[in-house]
XYZ file of C-alpha atoms in Angstrom:
747
model
C 0.000 0.000 0.000
C 1.230 3.486 -0.786
C 0.012 7.036 -1.153
C 0.789 6.777 -4.874
C -1.673 3.885 -5.223
C -4.323 6.034 -3.558
C -3.738 8.882 -5.999
C -3.865 6.522 -8.965
C -7.161 5.009 -7.750
C -8.681 8.457 -7.288
C -7.618 9.524 -10.795
C -9.045 6.351 -12.315
C -12.300 6.979 -10.479
C -12.672 10.327 -12.249
C -11.506 9.154 -15.666
C -13.305 5.776 -15.780
C -15.927 5.424 -18.506
C -19.385 4.491 -17.316
C -21.054 1.155 -18.025
C -24.222 1.251 -20.109
C -26.773 -1.469 -20.763
C -29.779 -1.238 -23.041
C -33.214 -1.599 -21.503
C -35.122 -4.242 -23.510
C -37.838 -3.318 -25.945
C -41.162 -4.902 -26.861
C -41.767 -4.115 -30.499
C -41.363 -0.391 -30.994
C -41.722 0.583 -27.332
C -39.537 0.173 -24.263
C -40.439 -2.856 -22.187
C -42.611 -2.111 -19.178
C -41.463 -3.496 -15.811
C -44.309 -6.022 -15.987
C -42.979 -7.257 -19.369
C -39.630 -8.121 -17.787
C -40.849 -9.427 -14.448
C -40.475 -13.178 -14.003
C -39.060 -13.910 -17.465
C -36.520 -16.293 -15.957
C -38.830 -17.912 -13.377
C -40.359 -21.366 -13.769
C -43.539 -20.269 -12.027
C -46.978 -21.848 -11.785
C -47.959 -20.430 -15.158
C -44.894 -21.961 -16.808
C -45.590 -25.275 -15.097
C -49.211 -25.286 -16.227
C -48.078 -24.640 -19.820
C -45.371 -27.326 -19.888
C -46.754 -30.130 -17.706
C -49.598 -32.538 -18.494
C -52.669 -31.426 -16.576
C -52.805 -34.500 -14.265
C -49.130 -34.017 -13.382
C -49.642 -30.318 -12.669
C -52.649 -31.088 -10.452
C -50.623 -33.724 -8.583
C -47.866 -31.154 -8.050
C -50.350 -28.616 -6.632
C -51.678 -31.210 -4.190
C -48.126 -31.915 -3.057
C -47.408 -28.232 -2.389
C -50.560 -28.089 -0.281
C -49.332 -31.021 1.798
C -52.175 -33.280 0.673
C -50.022 -35.962 -0.998
C -46.352 -36.967 -1.245
C -44.628 -36.340 -4.566
C -44.238 -39.579 -6.462
C -41.450 -40.473 -8.865
C -43.467 -39.993 -12.105
C -44.477 -36.464 -11.033
C -40.890 -35.566 -10.091
C -39.559 -36.933 -13.384
C -42.163 -35.000 -15.369
C -41.371 -31.724 -13.568
C -37.621 -32.313 -13.999
C -38.012 -32.938 -17.733
C -40.203 -29.867 -18.211
C -37.943 -27.511 -16.274
C -34.816 -28.813 -18.052
C -36.300 -28.119 -21.477
C -37.527 -24.693 -20.327
C -34.157 -23.794 -18.792
C -32.028 -25.096 -21.668
C -34.128 -23.147 -24.153
C -33.053 -20.075 -22.173
C -29.366 -21.009 -22.307
C -28.985 -23.054 -19.118
C -26.170 -25.595 -19.149
C -26.075 -26.390 -15.412
C -28.371 -26.724 -12.417
C -27.768 -26.138 -8.721
C -29.538 -26.734 -5.442
C -29.476 -23.232 -3.918
C -29.611 -23.353 -0.120
C -29.037 -21.242 2.989
C -26.483 -22.652 5.435
C -25.998 -20.840 8.735
C -23.407 -18.499 7.265
C -25.727 -15.554 6.622
C -25.565 -16.109 2.878
C -26.315 -18.861 0.331
C -24.463 -21.862 -1.100
C -24.549 -23.633 -4.433
C -22.787 -26.391 -6.405
C -23.282 -26.469 -10.160
C -23.870 -29.740 -12.028
C -24.098 -29.985 -15.799
C -27.077 -31.355 -17.668
C -24.510 -33.212 -19.767
C -24.531 -36.996 -19.310
C -22.574 -39.702 -21.137
C -24.315 -42.856 -22.318
C -22.649 -46.016 -23.556
C -23.825 -48.946 -25.634
C -22.242 -51.908 -27.434
C -22.128 -51.896 -31.251
C -20.525 -54.865 -32.994
C -18.767 -55.804 -29.814
C -17.351 -52.294 -29.333
C -18.432 -49.809 -26.679
C -19.567 -46.484 -28.086
C -20.115 -43.426 -25.897
C -22.312 -40.483 -26.796
C -23.475 -37.343 -25.002
C -27.021 -36.478 -24.032
C -28.669 -33.842 -21.848
C -30.619 -35.267 -18.923
C -32.129 -34.244 -15.604
C -34.018 -36.786 -13.500
C -36.647 -36.412 -10.832
C -34.217 -37.673 -8.213
C -31.686 -34.993 -9.227
C -34.422 -32.380 -8.902
C -35.614 -33.575 -5.527
C -32.284 -33.815 -3.705
C -28.522 -33.439 -3.836
C -25.722 -34.262 -1.435
C -23.318 -31.532 -0.232
C -20.739 -32.088 2.519
C -22.602 -31.426 5.766
C -19.471 -31.310 7.916
C -17.986 -28.408 5.943
C -20.754 -25.980 6.898
C -21.518 -24.545 10.351
C -23.273 -27.307 12.290
C -22.589 -26.636 15.964
C -21.382 -30.174 16.601
C -24.314 -31.972 14.977
C -21.945 -33.403 12.349
C -18.329 -34.463 12.831
C -15.682 -34.221 10.120
C -16.012 -37.940 9.451
C -19.821 -37.641 9.302
C -20.015 -35.685 6.095
C -23.282 -36.753 4.508
C -26.032 -34.173 4.222
C -28.874 -33.481 1.815
C -30.374 -30.530 0.000
C -34.074 -31.030 -0.781
C -36.127 -29.008 -3.263
C -38.473 -26.491 -1.610
C -41.527 -26.838 -3.852
C -43.069 -23.632 -2.441
C -40.301 -21.461 -3.893
C -40.183 -21.322 -7.708
C -37.091 -22.338 -9.654
C -35.348 -19.706 -11.753
C -32.309 -19.243 -13.943
C -29.377 -16.890 -13.381
C -27.411 -15.572 -16.337
C -23.715 -16.443 -16.481
C -20.719 -15.855 -18.763
C -20.640 -16.523 -22.523
C -24.424 -16.400 -22.847
C -24.939 -19.402 -20.559
C -27.237 -19.701 -17.562
C -27.759 -21.919 -14.511
C -31.025 -23.345 -13.209
C -31.436 -22.501 -9.511
C -33.488 -24.875 -7.358
C -34.345 -23.302 -3.955
C -33.720 -25.997 -1.347
C -33.541 -26.854 2.325
C -30.370 -28.324 3.838
C -30.512 -31.156 6.372
C -28.101 -33.611 7.959
C -27.975 -37.355 7.366
C -30.220 -37.753 10.425
C -32.669 -35.078 9.306
C -31.571 -32.168 11.530
C -31.915 -28.704 10.027
C -28.531 -27.266 9.072
C -29.938 -24.200 7.353
C -32.176 -21.161 7.749
C -34.988 -22.197 5.396
C -36.073 -25.455 7.071
C -36.844 -23.826 10.408
C -38.588 -20.901 8.701
C -40.899 -23.277 6.833
C -41.632 -25.103 10.106
C -42.443 -21.856 11.899
C -44.760 -20.830 9.058
C -46.709 -24.053 9.526
C -46.913 -23.522 13.285
C -48.212 -19.959 13.099
C -50.640 -20.837 10.294
C -52.294 -23.529 12.401
C -52.481 -21.296 15.465
C -54.011 -18.409 13.498
C -56.502 -20.638 11.676
C -57.640 -22.174 14.978
C -58.290 -18.680 16.356
C -60.252 -17.633 13.269
C -62.366 -20.789 13.445
C -63.309 -19.977 17.044
C -64.364 -16.515 15.860
C -66.679 -18.116 13.309
C -64.467 -17.951 10.211
C -64.617 -21.544 8.952
C -63.503 -20.722 5.404
C -59.914 -19.784 6.153
C -57.705 -22.855 5.899
C -54.288 -21.204 5.852
C -52.638 -18.049 7.163
C -49.279 -16.960 5.768
C -46.699 -14.595 7.176
C -45.762 -11.813 4.776
C -42.414 -10.075 4.776
C -40.717 -7.169 3.090
C -37.057 -6.410 3.857
C -35.774 -2.877 3.386
C -32.137 -3.539 2.451
C -29.611 -0.817 3.319
C -26.033 -0.815 2.013
C -23.035 1.338 1.083
C -21.493 1.598 -2.389
C -17.869 2.716 -2.699
C -15.268 2.754 -5.444
C -13.751 -0.714 -5.853
C -10.217 0.500 -6.539
C -10.204 2.380 -3.237
C -11.808 -0.598 -1.516
C -8.963 -2.813 -2.708
C -6.497 -0.516 -0.933
C -8.246 -1.022 2.429
C -7.307 -4.469 3.856
C -9.708 -3.951 6.764
C -12.687 -3.510 4.437
C -11.654 -6.493 2.321
C -11.158 -8.835 5.270
C -13.711 -7.704 7.856
C -16.253 -5.645 5.917
C -15.644 -2.523 8.016
C -12.964 0.104 8.534
C -10.972 -0.606 11.685
C -9.212 2.769 11.551
C -10.151 6.072 9.974
C -11.062 9.657 10.795
C -14.525 10.905 9.738
C -14.359 13.739 7.187
C -15.224 17.292 8.257
C -18.545 16.963 6.402
C -20.442 13.705 6.370
C -24.135 13.575 7.349
C -24.440 16.634 9.602
C -26.379 18.680 7.034
C -28.903 15.870 6.474
C -28.657 16.472 2.737
C -27.983 12.946 1.501
C -31.219 11.281 2.625
C -33.647 11.117 -0.326
C -31.234 13.271 -2.336
C -30.552 12.771 -6.029
C -29.012 9.334 -6.583
C -25.494 9.678 -8.082
C -25.479 8.671 -11.766
C -22.936 5.861 -11.342
C -24.893 4.436 -8.420
C -28.204 4.796 -10.261
C -26.765 2.880 -13.211
C -25.692 0.089 -10.856
C -29.020 -0.116 -9.016
C -31.039 0.076 -12.246
C -29.113 -2.861 -13.713
C -29.586 -4.739 -10.446
C -33.325 -4.115 -10.560
C -33.472 -5.378 -14.149
C -31.731 -8.655 -13.278
C -33.847 -9.071 -10.156
C -37.060 -8.431 -12.083
C -36.178 -11.237 -14.490
C -35.896 -13.713 -11.586
C -39.132 -12.487 -9.996
C -37.821 -10.223 -7.227
C -40.295 -7.302 -6.974
C -38.028 -4.366 -6.055
C -40.298 -1.370 -5.505
C -38.229 1.446 -4.006
C -34.699 2.869 -4.255
C -33.301 5.951 -2.542
C -30.365 7.592 -0.819
C -30.041 6.819 2.879
C -28.780 9.119 5.648
C -25.019 8.531 5.478
C -22.923 9.528 2.447
C -22.683 6.695 -0.103
C -25.459 4.803 1.720
C -28.538 3.596 -0.160
C -31.619 1.403 0.185
C -33.776 -0.830 -1.984
C -37.071 -2.279 -0.791
C -39.425 -4.875 -2.298
C -43.147 -5.463 -2.471
C -44.113 -7.754 0.419
C -44.382 -11.503 -0.224
C -44.762 -14.743 1.692
C -41.943 -14.814 4.226
C -40.054 -17.824 2.848
C -39.963 -16.460 -0.693
C -39.216 -12.989 0.700
C -36.102 -14.357 2.429
C -35.028 -16.081 -0.811
C -35.492 -12.815 -2.652
C -33.631 -10.749 -0.067
C -30.610 -13.031 -0.301
C -30.839 -12.967 -4.095
C -30.964 -9.161 -3.957
C -27.733 -9.056 -1.970
C -26.016 -11.473 -4.362
C -27.109 -9.705 -7.544
C -26.227 -6.295 -6.116
C -22.754 -7.598 -5.264
C -22.207 -8.928 -8.797
C -23.596 -5.918 -10.633
C -21.618 -3.480 -8.466
C -18.484 -5.344 -9.527
C -19.278 -4.641 -13.189
C -19.596 -0.923 -12.379
C -16.227 -0.929 -10.563
C -18.062 -0.445 -7.282
C -18.068 -2.459 -4.078
C -21.230 -3.005 -2.063
C -20.843 -3.109 1.728
C -23.542 -4.879 3.714
C -21.726 -4.648 7.067
C -23.907 -2.986 9.692
C -21.224 -0.410 10.565
C -18.546 -0.078 7.874
C -17.652 3.496 8.831
C -17.305 5.024 12.271
C -19.078 8.307 12.899
C -21.851 7.904 10.319
C -25.007 5.838 10.310
C -24.794 2.102 9.849
C -27.112 -0.152 7.840
C -30.050 -2.312 8.818
C -32.561 -4.628 7.201
C -35.975 -3.477 8.413
C -38.186 -6.573 8.340
C -41.840 -5.620 7.743
C -43.967 -8.537 8.938
C -47.686 -9.271 8.863
C -50.253 -12.090 8.670
C -52.533 -12.774 5.713
C -55.345 -15.278 5.184
C -55.665 -17.428 2.081
C -58.469 -15.058 1.021
C -56.003 -12.154 0.995
C -57.163 -10.459 4.232
C -54.421 -8.741 6.207
C -55.012 -9.640 9.854
C -53.090 -6.529 10.923
C -55.274 -4.090 9.008
C -56.946 -2.046 11.784
C -59.492 -0.522 9.350
C -60.970 2.877 10.132
C -62.383 1.741 13.495
C -59.878 -0.569 15.174
C -61.820 -0.519 18.441
C -64.580 -2.477 16.679
C -62.293 -4.767 14.693
C -62.126 -7.612 17.222
C -60.155 -9.961 14.984
C -57.479 -7.293 14.622
C -57.429 -6.595 18.364
C -56.977 -10.261 19.236
C -54.106 -10.653 16.786
C -52.574 -7.389 17.992
C -52.535 -8.371 21.673
C -51.216 -11.823 20.738
C -48.227 -10.172 19.067
C -47.682 -7.830 22.018
C -47.889 -10.781 24.397
C -45.302 -12.650 22.299
C -42.866 -9.721 22.297
C -43.432 -9.179 26.014
C -42.681 -12.797 26.915
C -39.955 -13.471 24.362
C -38.375 -10.100 23.610
C -35.050 -11.502 24.784
C -35.348 -14.239 22.140
C -35.877 -11.618 19.438
C -32.823 -9.792 20.774
C -30.800 -13.006 20.495
C -31.716 -13.494 16.841
C -30.181 -10.177 15.777
C -27.023 -10.446 17.917
C -23.714 -10.413 16.023
C -20.306 -8.782 16.184
C -21.246 -6.477 13.308
C -24.735 -5.499 14.491
C -23.333 -4.778 17.963
C -21.741 -1.597 16.562
C -25.146 -0.361 15.392
C -27.634 -1.304 18.112
C -28.074 1.339 20.765
C -26.486 4.141 18.751
C -28.598 7.126 17.700
C -29.286 5.489 14.354
C -30.794 2.132 15.263
C -33.126 0.641 17.851
C -31.698 0.147 21.316
C -30.805 -3.194 22.858
C -34.033 -2.973 24.872
C -36.857 -4.645 22.945
C -40.128 -2.713 23.084
C -43.156 -2.243 20.823
C -44.594 0.999 19.441
C -48.266 1.310 18.485
C -48.917 5.041 18.181
C -51.334 7.237 20.115
C -54.563 5.948 18.561
C -54.002 2.214 19.001
C -52.471 2.744 22.432
C -55.608 4.628 23.445
C -57.787 1.814 22.084
C -55.984 -0.796 24.205
C -55.810 1.479 27.251
C -59.535 2.237 27.099
C -60.355 -1.482 26.883
C -57.952 -2.309 29.714
C -59.384 0.415 31.923
C -63.006 -0.250 30.993
C -63.706 3.321 29.884
C -64.923 5.011 26.679
C -62.448 5.633 23.883
C -61.077 9.174 23.719
C -62.453 11.246 20.855
C -60.205 11.129 17.807
C -60.838 13.237 14.739
C -63.280 11.734 12.276
C -61.696 9.581 9.617
C -61.133 11.534 6.396
C -62.690 8.797 4.314
C -63.948 5.375 5.313
C -62.244 3.842 2.309
C -58.818 4.870 3.583
C -57.406 1.518 4.672
C -55.543 2.886 7.650
C -58.402 4.990 8.876
C -56.492 8.227 9.319
C -57.621 11.796 9.792
C -57.216 14.573 7.236
C -54.583 17.297 7.299
C -55.251 20.843 6.050
C -52.019 22.337 4.696
C -53.588 25.817 4.270
C -52.556 25.792 0.578
C -55.494 26.076 -1.780
C -53.777 24.352 -4.716
C -53.004 21.192 -2.748
C -55.556 18.454 -2.023
C -56.250 17.281 1.527
C -54.217 14.241 2.533
C -55.132 11.303 4.708
C -53.121 10.896 7.900
C -52.396 7.391 9.203
C -53.639 6.177 12.559
C -50.069 6.071 13.838
C -46.949 8.169 13.491
C -43.639 6.386 12.833
C -41.161 5.825 15.644
C -37.741 5.062 14.167
C -36.276 4.541 17.644
C -38.480 1.529 18.327
C -37.121 -1.978 17.648
C -40.598 -3.298 16.880
C -43.021 -0.697 15.573
C -46.548 -0.915 14.186
C -46.565 0.992 10.901
C -50.137 1.043 9.673
C -50.890 -2.578 8.744
C -47.728 -4.450 9.725
C -44.980 -4.553 12.322
C -41.514 -3.362 11.409
C -38.709 -5.279 13.135
C -36.081 -2.561 12.762
C -33.225 -4.180 14.680
C -32.357 -6.849 12.069
C -28.804 -6.431 10.764
C -28.181 -5.506 7.129
C -25.883 -8.423 6.273
C -27.682 -11.194 8.148
C -30.346 -13.453 6.741
C -33.755 -12.264 7.985
C -34.850 -15.875 8.412
C -34.032 -16.584 12.072
C -35.559 -13.350 13.453
C -38.793 -14.226 11.622
C -38.618 -17.829 12.903
C -38.484 -16.581 16.500
C -41.276 -14.066 15.897
C -43.499 -16.681 14.237
C -42.960 -19.177 17.057
C -43.632 -16.635 19.804
C -46.761 -15.224 18.155
C -48.089 -18.721 17.439
C -47.721 -19.604 21.107
C -49.636 -16.495 22.182
C -52.363 -17.136 19.600
C -52.820 -20.614 21.066
C -53.251 -19.223 24.582
C -55.744 -16.613 23.381
C -57.717 -19.287 21.516
C -57.905 -21.404 24.690
C -59.145 -18.374 26.650
C -61.802 -17.621 24.023
C -63.039 -21.214 23.994
C -63.303 -21.136 27.760
C -65.073 -17.744 27.719
C -67.697 -18.701 25.128
C -68.601 -21.990 26.799
C -71.023 -23.990 24.682
C -71.874 -21.153 22.273
C -70.889 -21.312 18.622
C -68.869 -18.079 18.758
C -67.838 -15.791 21.616
C -69.821 -12.643 22.271
C -68.449 -9.117 21.965
C -68.042 -8.816 25.731
C -66.268 -12.185 25.924
C -63.832 -11.158 23.196
C -63.172 -7.827 24.902
C -62.517 -9.587 28.200
C -59.755 -11.616 26.539
C -58.362 -8.520 24.803
C -58.407 -6.736 28.176
C -56.453 -9.547 29.852
C -53.637 -9.466 27.319
C -53.631 -5.675 26.919
C -52.967 -5.410 30.649
C -50.383 -8.200 30.896
C -48.372 -6.927 27.917
C -48.572 -3.206 28.675
C -44.979 -3.008 29.924
C -43.653 -3.819 26.457
C -45.415 -0.810 24.891
C -43.391 2.395 24.659
C -44.315 5.457 22.630
C -41.324 7.695 23.380
C -37.694 8.143 22.369
C -35.947 4.780 22.487
C -32.555 6.498 22.273
C -32.984 8.426 25.526
C -31.406 7.606 28.873
C -34.827 8.130 30.444
C -36.097 5.077 28.570
C -33.197 2.974 29.826
C -34.190 3.839 33.379
C -37.900 3.368 32.709
C -37.312 -0.014 31.050
C -35.378 -1.157 34.110
C -38.340 -0.199 36.313
C -40.632 -2.229 34.052
C -38.340 -5.233 34.290
C -37.415 -5.246 30.602
C -33.944 -6.668 29.911
C -31.255 -4.381 28.503
C -28.968 -6.941 26.857
C -25.945 -5.005 25.687
C -23.398 -7.702 24.831
C -23.622 -10.289 22.059
C -22.667 -13.326 24.200
C -25.294 -12.367 26.799
C -27.896 -11.996 24.042
C -27.032 -15.317 22.394
C -27.332 -17.094 25.742
C -31.003 -16.106 25.810
C -31.582 -18.744 23.125
C -31.175 -21.468 25.717
C -33.050 -19.788 28.547
C -35.681 -22.296 29.753
C -38.725 -20.286 28.607
C -37.250 -19.805 25.114
C -36.101 -23.411 24.851
C -39.574 -24.583 25.786
C -41.154 -22.313 23.167
C -38.932 -23.381 20.275
C -38.764 -27.090 21.090
C -42.385 -27.684 22.121
C -43.645 -25.921 18.988
C -41.571 -28.237 16.802
C -39.723 -25.341 15.183
C -36.371 -26.588 16.504
C -35.286 -29.794 18.168
C -33.141 -29.599 21.280
C -30.082 -30.630 19.259
C -30.807 -28.032 16.569
C -31.288 -25.263 19.134
C -28.032 -25.981 20.947
C -26.272 -26.330 17.606
C -27.435 -22.867 16.591
C -26.387 -21.472 19.965
C -22.837 -22.791 19.541
C -22.634 -21.632 15.921
C -23.551 -18.066 16.855
C -21.114 -17.904 19.763
C -18.313 -19.418 17.707
C -18.908 -16.991 14.844
C -18.860 -14.040 17.233
C -15.468 -15.061 18.620
C -14.051 -15.744 15.148
C -15.287 -12.401 13.801
C -13.574 -10.496 16.618
C -10.349 -12.467 16.287
C -10.271 -11.798 12.541
C -10.814 -8.095 13.195
C -8.142 -7.983 15.902
C -5.525 -9.714 13.763
C -6.388 -7.517 10.788
C -6.059 -4.375 12.902
C -2.678 -5.488 14.225
C -1.507 -6.013 10.635
C -2.748 -2.566 9.584
C -0.845 -0.909 12.396
C 2.420 -2.833 12.022
C 2.536 -2.812 8.219
C 0.879 0.512 7.455
C 0.211 3.073 10.146
C 3.486 2.906 12.086
C 5.709 2.834 8.960
C 3.826 5.881 7.642
C 4.311 7.681 10.946
C 7.986 6.696 11.085
C 8.518 8.024 7.559
C 6.897 11.342 8.386
C 8.847 11.579 11.656
C 12.061 11.046 9.725
C 11.166 13.835 7.295
C 10.288 16.136 10.197
C 13.558 15.347 11.987
C 15.572 16.011 8.847
C 13.706 19.269 8.317
C 14.350 20.330 11.899
C 18.068 19.555 11.581
C 18.393 21.391 8.267
C 16.600 24.421 9.664
C 18.792 24.336 12.766
C 21.895 24.369 10.554
C 20.470 27.382 8.759
C 19.816 29.127 12.066
C 16.023 28.928 11.682
C 13.730 27.953 14.531
C 11.636 24.859 13.615
C 8.984 25.252 16.309
C 6.002 23.960 14.226
C 7.900 20.874 13.096
C 9.080 20.157 16.619
C 5.513 20.374 17.917
C 4.223 17.878 15.344
C 7.221 15.577 15.852
C 6.720 15.567 19.613
C 3.016 14.784 19.194
C 3.640 11.997 16.677
C 6.375 10.463 18.810
C 4.086 10.319 21.844
C 1.267 8.789 19.782
C 3.603 6.243 18.170
C 4.766 5.140 21.605
C 1.154 4.895 22.811
C 0.072 3.040 19.661
C 2.928 0.553 19.985
C 1.943 -0.169 23.577
C -1.747 -0.504 22.633
C -0.854 -2.865 19.770
C 1.287 -5.004 22.071
C -1.646 -5.180 24.481
C -3.975 -6.147 21.636
C -1.598 -8.905 20.581
C -1.527 -10.246 24.142
C -5.340 -10.189 24.227
C -5.474 -12.145 20.962
C -3.221 -14.828 22.407
C -5.315 -15.017 25.576
C -8.628 -15.251 23.719
C -7.261 -17.962 21.407
C -6.367 -20.029 24.475
C -10.064 -20.418 25.355
C -12.569 -22.743 23.723
C -16.308 -22.836 23.061
C -18.470 -20.489 25.123
C -15.610 -18.978 27.122
C -13.866 -17.813 23.949
C -16.862 -15.740 22.861
C -17.193 -14.140 26.268
C -13.473 -13.355 26.511
C -13.389 -11.997 22.964
C -16.143 -9.545 23.793
C -14.542 -8.632 27.094
C -10.936 -8.175 25.916
C -10.750 -7.558 22.189
C -13.362 -4.846 21.698
C -11.782 -2.542 24.292
C -8.230 -3.278 23.090
C -9.164 -2.603 19.453
C -10.856 0.665 20.362
C -7.708 1.775 22.212
C -5.549 0.969 19.183
C -7.932 2.812 16.883
C -7.905 5.933 19.049
C -4.134 6.308 18.686
C -4.067 5.281 15.011
C -6.702 7.902 14.189
C -4.741 10.515 16.137
C -1.686 9.717 14.000
C -3.722 9.928 10.792
C -4.855 13.435 11.719
C -1.236 14.628 12.002
C 0.484 12.650 9.231
C 1.199 14.294 5.905
C -1.107 13.034 3.188
C 1.744 11.809 0.969
C 2.788 9.307 3.642
C -0.635 7.847 4.451
C -0.991 4.402 2.817
C -4.751 3.826 3.048
C -7.677 5.633 1.382
C -9.178 8.045 3.900
C -12.831 8.475 4.827
C -12.887 11.657 2.741
C -11.798 9.674 -0.308
C -14.060 6.693 0.379
C -17.247 8.579 1.227
C -17.209 11.913 -0.584
């Protein structure tokens, strides 16, 4: 690394020609987004067109859990999808799955197969293209080479990927005009334990569907046979120049800058949020959206975020399992397309100190098979008893298992973001807004509802009031029932809950698994209470329903908070309410195996005891490894970059001082800087030695103790090293500094 390399990268950034792609056309007009959407997806329509009708009907029954898929059906689907995919350029197929690494995995196999037969006593071999039902249904990756928390030993390598029939297959474009058929799959061990994120999510979806349907049946709705969880993940990220990125070993290895001084101007003026998207970034995101549209990912929104070079894309909400698939696909496609534009996408929750980090706001709701959103309060939520019962069930779940939700978003990277004035605090609470809070409070206290302004229009789904802007040329607008509280970890936002604490680079699967399991448990308890309240009647009366709502509104009230989640007052108030403030990652992860959370996850069938403890060990081990990687990377930066740069500048200063002394000139400014740098170099050397000793000590521990010691020793030691390194950067001449600065990376 050298200052010259920095200058070259900056010059190339200015001089680089932009990448252009042509938007497709349909006849004489540009293609509409709907023309492009799903072109590379083997969806139900494609299946209906390519499969014999009896086979297609058998497949539909299988996806509904009514029958097992037989070999003839699997073979027919495999043949149809191979022909469809190969006609689009596919040469390979892959089972695409989600190991517990936070990302996806794939192994590509060719459709090419060799056949042999005997002709005149000689063996002749010829090539054919083939894809069998058994190849479609399952594959066999090495289970011991993925995180497994001790479920599989190195010598117990067998594992299976199994096609998830609820998630459509699609093709991804590759080099030389080729493509690969992607088969969304679950990943299990030889003994059937879940080794991935998808299996447990699908289980939790089944659990919450049954619990919600049982509740609706008690309320008299006998038509609903399935309830799905919907999800939309707002994906935040940074985009920086790739040449500059390549000159930052800390970014390349850890995903975040371990040293660096914030520029004089960053986000103080609040002028980046929703500002004009830079042309190079817009070109990258537009190409990403095009590729995602082809594989059926419905990206709806793009915009600048708060920090410089920070952006967001958000989709239309879908069923949670497909939504997770699509979020992970979004991250992968964005990574690949950014590369083509000579950019690097950063999904780390806190890549730069001093500016906002990134999250993945998970917008979650419940929907019946008739399309009804169970979290739609309508214009009169106080009379919408179905909504109120579901609402208090969710509040009860968060109240009882908020520590479990906190555990699911705990990581070394997200730890830098949680609790700062940019992200929800480590205290889990729920925000409803004034109107819904008043509805629950009035029911709990047995008094009339306070008078809210009349709804602007009954057809407004969220039942808001109207706002008069005092400008005659503007129409009146409808105001939602609730304001938005960006300081709340779990906020109601009109017709869904927004789980804001999810980290930007993690899979959203496990947080949704925990939420599904907890809400399902509360729905079951509420259903039991309703059955008991109604006695022998067909459906419970209004007063009986309200009595159940009252019970849970009172018991869960401590989890509701309408104020500033960033304030110290809330920390004190939460302590009075008995809400846990879990600040460290190891302490949060340990909540997974607290008895009440173990009972919830195991008794519901979402996780077995072995799977739960496996996940616990995986998370703790990853936390320790992440910190050790960061600590060793930081030590390397200091020894190989920062100190040599400081030594070089000190030498130049000393030579300047000596030459000026020989000329009879007083070198007071140089002496001042030299004295300061010398003191900081001494302090940095001592801090680095201490960090190295901490690394050795942490590496001497195993299992749970290593995670705890890493959090206890390494974070403080790294912060001490950074303080002195940043002080040296501030005083070192630019020509000596080897790494791209924040000013160069962000502005």
